[in-house]
Amino acid sequence: MAKALETASLTNKTRSEETSTSQDFLAAARADYARITSVLYEFGYYGGVVHIFVDGREAASIPPVDEPRSVNTIQITVKTGPKFAFSKTQIRPLAPETMLPEGFAIGKPALSGLVGDAAAEAVSAWREHGHAKASISDENITANHKSRTLSADVGIAPGQQVQFGVLNVVKAESVSTRRVQQIADLPTGENFSPRELRDAADRLRKTGTFQSVVLQEAEDINPDGTLDINAELINAKRRRISAGVEYETIDGITLTGTWLHRNIRRDADRLKVEASVGGIGGDIGGVSSNDSGIDYSITTRYDRPATFSRDTGLFLGFRIQLEDEPEYREYSFEIGGGVTHEFADDLNAELGIGYRFSDVRDDLGTRTLQHLILPGKVTWDTRDNELDAHKGIYANLQLIPFYELKDSDLGTRVYTDLRSYRAVGANKNLVFAGRAQLGAVSGSSLANVPPEYLFYSGGADTVRGQPYESLGVDLGNGQTIGGRSFVGFSGEARIPVAGNFSAVAFADTGFIGPEAFSIDNGEWQSGGGLGVRYATSIGPIRFDLATPFDDNAGQDFEFYIGIGQAF
């Protein structure tokens, strides 16, 4: 309570402001009577006595015409008096299945906040049952100082049960009214529900088209018992351009750029174009790194939400890419489209169909491939913070059946990424994080599998401490390709140190094998180390120093710098 009193005190706050005058201090002292009394009520003390002395004079007794020219000392004395208990806790009428706060009961400490919480919960419960205009009709709250009790009697006016009316778009700027109504999908004719109203607003926000979304209930109920909803929308800027620069000691410089155009056809749709050039100057000590070259890519994607239903959208896209990696060189072109569906706030899926052409040169030779692909993915994400999770689960499952058109060869690529987070300790700031990655490529002859679909291990996203993509399948004679199977495990302990700094201890291991869904053959590699995190408003800045867990342990080191946790 002492901490709460210090926080509530306006005098205490004014003291920390360098430009405060004696008039400011006096005004703050006078305001503190009510502020401190309110805190006492919150803790169940209704007979408290508050004295605020300004240079020995009670602040409340200082007349405005006799204000001091200077203030040297302010003394605040608080006597709490006895703690009160509830003698009556009545809120009426209550909607079916209303759950009032547990502490709002006879004999329990009479915390003032519980009265407000209980009344708010009663109103909310009636609204959940379709009574949109439910409100507090009367209240009688009495403190009995002789018995040290508080009597709380609150009346609720439920009002009539109403149904959703029409969605009136008050301000939509360039998005058509029809599309706003289609995306929001307000359940007109059904019983009013605050949850349905929130969901409708969320669907509009998730399009990314609007900077502000406000769905407001009309003041009056229609004669037919329906309640209209007014939508006030402000569009976000239609275009956004971003650029980035990355540097890695092995891959060199990577330049990226993105152009986003919102609301192209007044449909709350969007077009996103991403381009990158990587591997610029990728060498160490003047020697080209593993003969890798410059990578190029350009990706275009068009998204239209609520196309087939309120939760099912349409996407179209294409990608042109040149990957000049140490183990292969692949030029590819991919075009296709599909649907997105949101099952819940934290569960969504995507299913597409496309055509993929690739020209490949690797240790298996030079060849051209043409594939019909059916990419799909499901993502379940309950993390509290994407860049610095303390709790929750992240699960991503990707499945790509692919059919080589020239050789009539069918294959499937499956990959899953599972992450879990748990915070422990008194302040829940010691975090244990775990990650498991599993992948396999089955069917299709190896020569007909795009190199991009095969798996490698080593680097920041798999095994720290091991060089990037250092583990593949050894064909002998110095020839290496990606594996058909991949298993990866990572664990971290994120430990608070001081202020914005925290330390991390981590260990990773990875497996690459030549056969799908098998760890009988193949090789494992492991690594681990220590890291430092510095918390910022855009996420923690990460620095990790890692070494391999093999014969070179403590001799070879890799370090990683980035924004956000490693996973």
PDB file of N, CA and C in Angstrom, residues 196-262:
ATOM      1  N   GLU A 196     -19.006 -10.757 -30.894  1.00  0.00           N
ATOM      2  CA  GLU A 196     -19.173 -10.683 -32.345  1.00  0.00           C
ATOM      3  C   GLU A 196     -18.776  -9.300 -32.859  1.00  0.00           C
ATOM      4  N   LEU A 197     -19.068  -8.283 -32.080  1.00  0.00           N
ATOM      5  CA  LEU A 197     -18.708  -6.921 -32.476  1.00  0.00           C
ATOM      6  C   LEU A 197     -17.194  -6.750 -32.497  1.00  0.00           C
ATOM      7  N   ARG A 198     -16.514  -7.292 -31.470  1.00  0.00           N
ATOM      8  CA  ARG A 198     -15.051  -7.219 -31.440  1.00  0.00           C
ATOM      9  C   ARG A 198     -14.439  -8.001 -32.600  1.00  0.00           C
ATOM     10  N   ASP A 199     -14.996  -9.184 -32.882  1.00  0.00           N
ATOM     11  CA  ASP A 199     -14.462  -9.999 -33.972  1.00  0.00           C
ATOM     12  C   ASP A 199     -14.616  -9.287 -35.315  1.00  0.00           C
ATOM     13  N   ALA A 200     -15.745  -8.613 -35.519  1.00  0.00           N
ATOM     14  CA  ALA A 200     -15.956  -7.880 -36.768  1.00  0.00           C
ATOM     15  C   ALA A 200     -14.914  -6.769 -36.923  1.00  0.00           C
ATOM     16  N   ALA A 201     -14.640  -6.066 -35.815  1.00  0.00           N
ATOM     17  CA  ALA A 201     -13.621  -5.008 -35.865  1.00  0.00           C
ATOM     18  C   ALA A 201     -12.235  -5.592 -36.129  1.00  0.00           C
ATOM     19  N   ASP A 202     -11.935  -6.739 -35.510  1.00  0.00           N
ATOM     20  CA  ASP A 202     -10.631  -7.368 -35.716  1.00  0.00           C
ATOM     21  C   ASP A 202     -10.446  -7.799 -37.170  1.00  0.00           C
ATOM     22  N   ARG A 203     -11.521  -8.298 -37.800  1.00  0.00           N
ATOM     23  CA  ARG A 203     -11.403  -8.702 -39.200  1.00  0.00           C
ATOM     24  C   ARG A 203     -11.049  -7.518 -40.087  1.00  0.00           C
ATOM     25  N   LEU A 204     -11.591  -6.360 -39.769  1.00  0.00           N
ATOM     26  CA  LEU A 204     -11.246  -5.161 -40.546  1.00  0.00           C
ATOM     27  C   LEU A 204      -9.801  -4.738 -40.290  1.00  0.00           C
ATOM     28  N   ARG A 205      -9.365  -4.825 -39.038  1.00  0.00           N
ATOM     29  CA  ARG A 205      -7.995  -4.422 -38.712  1.00  0.00           C
ATOM     30  C   ARG A 205      -6.969  -5.326 -39.390  1.00  0.00           C
ATOM     31  N   LYS A 206      -7.256  -6.627 -39.441  1.00  0.00           N
ATOM     32  CA  LYS A 206      -6.282  -7.581 -39.954  1.00  0.00           C
ATOM     33  C   LYS A 206      -6.032  -7.433 -41.450  1.00  0.00           C
ATOM     34  N   THR A 207      -6.885  -6.709 -42.145  1.00  0.00           N
ATOM     35  CA  THR A 207      -6.616  -6.482 -43.569  1.00  0.00           C
ATOM     36  C   THR A 207      -5.384  -5.608 -43.761  1.00  0.00           C
ATOM     37  N   GLY A 208      -5.005  -4.840 -42.733  1.00  0.00           N
ATOM     38  CA  GLY A 208      -3.869  -3.936 -42.862  1.00  0.00           C
ATOM     39  C   GLY A 208      -4.194  -2.666 -43.617  1.00  0.00           C
ATOM     40  N   THR A 209      -5.452  -2.510 -44.042  1.00  0.00           N
ATOM     41  CA  THR A 209      -5.843  -1.346 -44.844  1.00  0.00           C
ATOM     42  C   THR A 209      -6.132  -0.126 -43.982  1.00  0.00           C
ATOM     43  N   PHE A 210      -6.573  -0.369 -42.745  1.00  0.00           N
ATOM     44  CA  PHE A 210      -7.070   0.731 -41.919  1.00  0.00           C
ATOM     45  C   PHE A 210      -6.106   1.068 -40.785  1.00  0.00           C
ATOM     46  N   GLN A 211      -5.906   2.364 -40.618  1.00  0.00           N
ATOM     47  CA  GLN A 211      -5.102   2.838 -39.495  1.00  0.00           C
ATOM     48  C   GLN A 211      -5.919   2.821 -38.219  1.00  0.00           C
ATOM     49  N   SER A 212      -7.216   3.064 -38.334  1.00  0.00           N
ATOM     50  CA  SER A 212      -8.092   3.087 -37.171  1.00  0.00           C
ATOM     51  C   SER A 212      -9.432   2.457 -37.536  1.00  0.00           C
ATOM     52  N   VAL A 213      -9.947   1.604 -36.635  1.00  0.00           N
ATOM     53  CA  VAL A 213     -11.252   0.961 -36.809  1.00  0.00           C
ATOM     54  C   VAL A 213     -12.046   1.149 -35.520  1.00  0.00           C
ATOM     55  N   VAL A 214     -13.199   1.803 -35.625  1.00  0.00           N
ATOM     56  CA  VAL A 214     -14.086   1.983 -34.472  1.00  0.00           C
ATOM     57  C   VAL A 214     -15.485   1.553 -34.888  1.00  0.00           C
ATOM     58  N   LEU A 215     -16.016   0.508 -34.235  1.00  0.00           N
ATOM     59  CA  LEU A 215     -17.391   0.081 -34.446  1.00  0.00           C
ATOM     60  C   LEU A 215     -18.198   0.503 -33.225  1.00  0.00           C
ATOM     61  N   GLN A 216     -19.084   1.446 -33.417  1.00  0.00           N
ATOM     62  CA  GLN A 216     -19.813   2.060 -32.313  1.00  0.00           C
ATOM     63  C   GLN A 216     -21.295   1.717 -32.408  1.00  0.00           C
ATOM     64  N   GLU A 217     -21.899   1.326 -31.278  1.00  0.00           N
ATOM     65  CA  GLU A 217     -23.326   1.032 -31.262  1.00  0.00           C
ATOM     66  C   GLU A 217     -24.128   2.324 -31.419  1.00  0.00           C
ATOM     67  N   ALA A 218     -25.194   2.263 -32.205  1.00  0.00           N
ATOM     68  CA  ALA A 218     -26.082   3.419 -32.336  1.00  0.00           C
ATOM     69  C   ALA A 218     -26.717   3.736 -30.983  1.00  0.00           C
ATOM     70  N   GLU A 219     -27.043   4.993 -30.774  1.00  0.00           N
ATOM     71  CA  GLU A 219     -27.603   5.405 -29.481  1.00  0.00           C
ATOM     72  C   GLU A 219     -29.003   4.846 -29.262  1.00  0.00           C
ATOM     73  N   ASP A 220     -29.792   4.746 -30.319  1.00  0.00           N
ATOM     74  CA  ASP A 220     -31.188   4.333 -30.170  1.00  0.00           C
ATOM     75  C   ASP A 220     -31.434   2.976 -30.807  1.00  0.00           C
ATOM     76  N   ILE A 221     -32.304   2.218 -30.180  1.00  0.00           N
ATOM     77  CA  ILE A 221     -32.718   0.916 -30.721  1.00  0.00           C
ATOM     78  C   ILE A 221     -33.824   1.150 -31.738  1.00  0.00           C
ATOM     79  N   ASN A 222     -33.769   0.444 -32.848  1.00  0.00           N
ATOM     80  CA  ASN A 222     -34.784   0.583 -33.885  1.00  0.00           C
ATOM     81  C   ASN A 222     -36.125   0.021 -33.407  1.00  0.00           C
ATOM     82  N   PRO A 223     -37.246   0.500 -34.006  1.00  0.00           N
ATOM     83  CA  PRO A 223     -38.568  -0.005 -33.601  1.00  0.00           C
ATOM     84  C   PRO A 223     -38.712  -1.517 -33.713  1.00  0.00           C
ATOM     85  N   ASP A 224     -37.974  -2.149 -34.639  1.00  0.00           N
ATOM     86  CA  ASP A 224     -38.089  -3.602 -34.805  1.00  0.00           C
ATOM     87  C   ASP A 224     -37.189  -4.377 -33.849  1.00  0.00           C
ATOM     88  N   GLY A 225     -36.562  -3.695 -32.890  1.00  0.00           N
ATOM     89  CA  GLY A 225     -35.721  -4.378 -31.904  1.00  0.00           C
ATOM     90  C   GLY A 225     -34.306  -4.649 -32.363  1.00  0.00           C
ATOM     91  N   THR A 226     -33.871  -4.010 -33.435  1.00  0.00           N
ATOM     92  CA  THR A 226     -32.493  -4.174 -33.911  1.00  0.00           C
ATOM     93  C   THR A 226     -31.677  -2.943 -33.527  1.00  0.00           C
ATOM     94  N   LEU A 227     -30.384  -3.135 -33.461  1.00  0.00           N
ATOM     95  CA  LEU A 227     -29.468  -2.049 -33.107  1.00  0.00           C
ATOM     96  C   LEU A 227     -28.426  -1.919 -34.201  1.00  0.00           C
ATOM     97  N   ASP A 228     -28.400  -0.791 -34.855  1.00  0.00           N
ATOM     98  CA  ASP A 228     -27.419  -0.562 -35.923  1.00  0.00           C
ATOM     99  C   ASP A 228     -26.039  -0.307 -35.328  1.00  0.00           C
ATOM    100  N   ILE A 229     -25.027  -0.575 -36.131  1.00  0.00           N
ATOM    101  CA  ILE A 229     -23.632  -0.344 -35.740  1.00  0.00           C
ATOM    102  C   ILE A 229     -23.018   0.639 -36.722  1.00  0.00           C
ATOM    103  N   ASN A 230     -22.356   1.648 -36.196  1.00  0.00           N
ATOM    104  CA  ASN A 230     -21.690   2.650 -37.038  1.00  0.00           C
ATOM    105  C   ASN A 230     -20.196   2.377 -37.087  1.00  0.00           C
ATOM    106  N   ALA A 231     -19.671   2.312 -38.303  1.00  0.00           N
ATOM    107  CA  ALA A 231     -18.239   2.041 -38.504  1.00  0.00           C
ATOM    108  C   ALA A 231     -17.533   3.327 -38.911  1.00  0.00           C
ATOM    109  N   GLU A 232     -16.561   3.730 -38.108  1.00  0.00           N
ATOM    110  CA  GLU A 232     -15.721   4.875 -38.446  1.00  0.00           C
ATOM    111  C   GLU A 232     -14.324   4.349 -38.738  1.00  0.00           C
ATOM    112  N   LEU A 233     -13.885   4.505 -39.976  1.00  0.00           N
ATOM    113  CA  LEU A 233     -12.633   3.914 -40.442  1.00  0.00           C
ATOM    114  C   LEU A 233     -11.723   4.997 -41.002  1.00  0.00           C
ATOM    115  N   ILE A 234     -10.453   4.877 -40.682  1.00  0.00           N
ATOM    116  CA  ILE A 234      -9.436   5.761 -41.258  1.00  0.00           C
ATOM    117  C   ILE A 234      -8.410   4.889 -41.947  1.00  0.00           C
ATOM    118  N   ASN A 235      -8.194   5.149 -43.229  1.00  0.00           N
ATOM    119  CA  ASN A 235      -7.262   4.332 -43.997  1.00  0.00           C
ATOM    120  C   ASN A 235      -5.819   4.564 -43.575  1.00  0.00           C
ATOM    121  N   ALA A 236      -5.044   3.485 -43.618  1.00  0.00           N
ATOM    122  CA  ALA A 236      -3.589   3.626 -43.479  1.00  0.00           C
ATOM    123  C   ALA A 236      -3.037   4.184 -44.794  1.00  0.00           C
ATOM    124  N   LYS A 237      -1.809   4.640 -44.781  1.00  0.00           N
ATOM    125  CA  LYS A 237      -1.192   5.129 -46.019  1.00  0.00           C
ATOM    126  C   LYS A 237      -1.169   4.006 -47.037  1.00  0.00           C
ATOM    127  N   ARG A 238      -1.493   4.327 -48.273  1.00  0.00           N
ATOM    128  CA  ARG A 238      -1.679   3.287 -49.287  1.00  0.00           C
ATOM    129  C   ARG A 238      -0.361   2.633 -49.678  1.00  0.00           C
ATOM    130  N   ARG A 239       0.733   3.345 -49.583  1.00  0.00           N
ATOM    131  CA  ARG A 239       2.009   2.778 -50.028  1.00  0.00           C
ATOM    132  C   ARG A 239       3.035   2.828 -48.905  1.00  0.00           C
ATOM    133  N   ARG A 240       3.843   1.786 -48.865  1.00  0.00           N
ATOM    134  CA  ARG A 240       4.928   1.739 -47.882  1.00  0.00           C
ATOM    135  C   ARG A 240       6.161   1.166 -48.557  1.00  0.00           C
ATOM    136  N   ILE A 241       7.272   1.825 -48.372  1.00  0.00           N
ATOM    137  CA  ILE A 241       8.546   1.369 -48.946  1.00  0.00           C
ATOM    138  C   ILE A 241       9.514   1.132 -47.803  1.00  0.00           C
ATOM    139  N   SER A 242      10.197   0.000 -47.829  1.00  0.00           N
ATOM    140  CA  SER A 242      11.187  -0.290 -46.800  1.00  0.00           C
ATOM    141  C   SER A 242      12.437  -0.853 -47.442  1.00  0.00           C
ATOM    142  N   ALA A 243      13.552  -0.715 -46.757  1.00  0.00           N
ATOM    143  CA  ALA A 243      14.832  -1.208 -47.264  1.00  0.00           C
ATOM    144  C   ALA A 243      15.671  -1.695 -46.101  1.00  0.00           C
ATOM    145  N   GLY A 244      16.563  -2.632 -46.382  1.00  0.00           N
ATOM    146  CA  GLY A 244      17.417  -3.172 -45.327  1.00  0.00           C
ATOM    147  C   GLY A 244      18.771  -3.584 -45.862  1.00  0.00           C
ATOM    148  N   VAL A 245      19.731  -3.598 -44.952  1.00  0.00           N
ATOM    149  CA  VAL A 245      21.087  -4.038 -45.271  1.00  0.00           C
ATOM    150  C   VAL A 245      21.523  -5.031 -44.204  1.00  0.00           C
ATOM    151  N   GLU A 246      22.046  -6.169 -44.619  1.00  0.00           N
ATOM    152  CA  GLU A 246      22.575  -7.174 -43.693  1.00  0.00           C
ATOM    153  C   GLU A 246      24.005  -7.507 -44.094  1.00  0.00           C
ATOM    154  N   TYR A 247      24.796  -7.877 -43.093  1.00  0.00           N
ATOM    155  CA  TYR A 247      26.171  -8.294 -43.379  1.00  0.00           C
ATOM    156  C   TYR A 247      26.491  -9.563 -42.613  1.00  0.00           C
ATOM    157  N   GLU A 248      27.025 -10.539 -43.313  1.00  0.00           N
ATOM    158  CA  GLU A 248      27.502 -11.780 -42.710  1.00  0.00           C
ATOM    159  C   GLU A 248      28.919 -12.036 -43.209  1.00  0.00           C
ATOM    160  N   THR A 249      29.748 -12.517 -42.302  1.00  0.00           N
ATOM    161  CA  THR A 249      31.149 -12.706 -42.668  1.00  0.00           C
ATOM    162  C   THR A 249      31.325 -13.732 -43.780  1.00  0.00           C
ATOM    163  N   ILE A 250      30.395 -14.697 -43.876  1.00  0.00           N
ATOM    164  CA  ILE A 250      30.500 -15.712 -44.925  1.00  0.00           C
ATOM    165  C   ILE A 250      29.793 -15.256 -46.197  1.00  0.00           C
ATOM    166  N   ASP A 251      28.528 -14.842 -46.060  1.00  0.00           N
ATOM    167  CA  ASP A 251      27.731 -14.512 -47.241  1.00  0.00           C
ATOM    168  C   ASP A 251      27.924 -13.085 -47.721  1.00  0.00           C
ATOM    169  N   GLY A 252      28.575 -12.239 -46.939  1.00  0.00           N
ATOM    170  CA  GLY A 252      28.788 -10.864 -47.365  1.00  0.00           C
ATOM    171  C   GLY A 252      27.567 -10.004 -47.113  1.00  0.00           C
ATOM    172  N   ILE A 253      27.334  -9.045 -48.021  1.00  0.00           N
ATOM    173  CA  ILE A 253      26.267  -8.060 -47.865  1.00  0.00           C
ATOM    174  C   ILE A 253      25.007  -8.533 -48.588  1.00  0.00           C
ATOM    175  N   THR A 254      23.867  -8.327 -47.930  1.00  0.00           N
ATOM    176  CA  THR A 254      22.567  -8.587 -48.536  1.00  0.00           C
ATOM    177  C   THR A 254      21.749  -7.310 -48.499  1.00  0.00           C
ATOM    178  N   LEU A 255      21.241  -6.902 -49.664  1.00  0.00           N
ATOM    179  CA  LEU A 255      20.392  -5.724 -49.776  1.00  0.00           C
ATOM    180  C   LEU A 255      18.956  -6.178 -50.024  1.00  0.00           C
ATOM    181  N   THR A 256      18.015  -5.616 -49.288  1.00  0.00           N
ATOM    182  CA  THR A 256      16.612  -5.982 -49.453  1.00  0.00           C
ATOM    183  C   THR A 256      15.763  -4.726 -49.601  1.00  0.00           C
ATOM    184  N   GLY A 257      14.670  -4.882 -50.316  1.00  0.00           N
ATOM    185  CA  GLY A 257      13.728  -3.782 -50.492  1.00  0.00           C
ATOM    186  C   GLY A 257      12.315  -4.314 -50.638  1.00  0.00           C
ATOM    187  N   THR A 258      11.341  -3.570 -50.122  1.00  0.00           N
ATOM    188  CA  THR A 258       9.944  -3.980 -50.183  1.00  0.00           C
ATOM    189  C   THR A 258       9.068  -2.791 -50.567  1.00  0.00           C
ATOM    190  N   TRP A 259       8.124  -3.062 -51.459  1.00  0.00           N
ATOM    191  CA  TRP A 259       7.140  -2.058 -51.847  1.00  0.00           C
ATOM    192  C   TRP A 259       5.761  -2.644 -51.608  1.00  0.00           C
ATOM    193  N   LEU A 260       4.949  -1.965 -50.779  1.00  0.00           N
ATOM    194  CA  LEU A 260       3.619  -2.449 -50.429  1.00  0.00           C
ATOM    195  C   LEU A 260       2.588  -1.424 -50.876  1.00  0.00           C
ATOM    196  N   HIS A 261       1.576  -1.895 -51.611  1.00  0.00           N
ATOM    197  CA  HIS A 261       0.497  -1.024 -52.084  1.00  0.00           C
ATOM    198  C   HIS A 261      -0.819  -1.570 -51.538  1.00  0.00           C
ATOM    199  N   ARG A 262      -1.484  -0.785 -50.694  1.00  0.00           N
ATOM    200  CA  ARG A 262      -2.741  -1.208 -50.089  1.00  0.00           C
ATOM    201  C   ARG A 262      -3.938  -0.714 -50.901  1.00  0.00           C
TER     202      ARG A 262
END
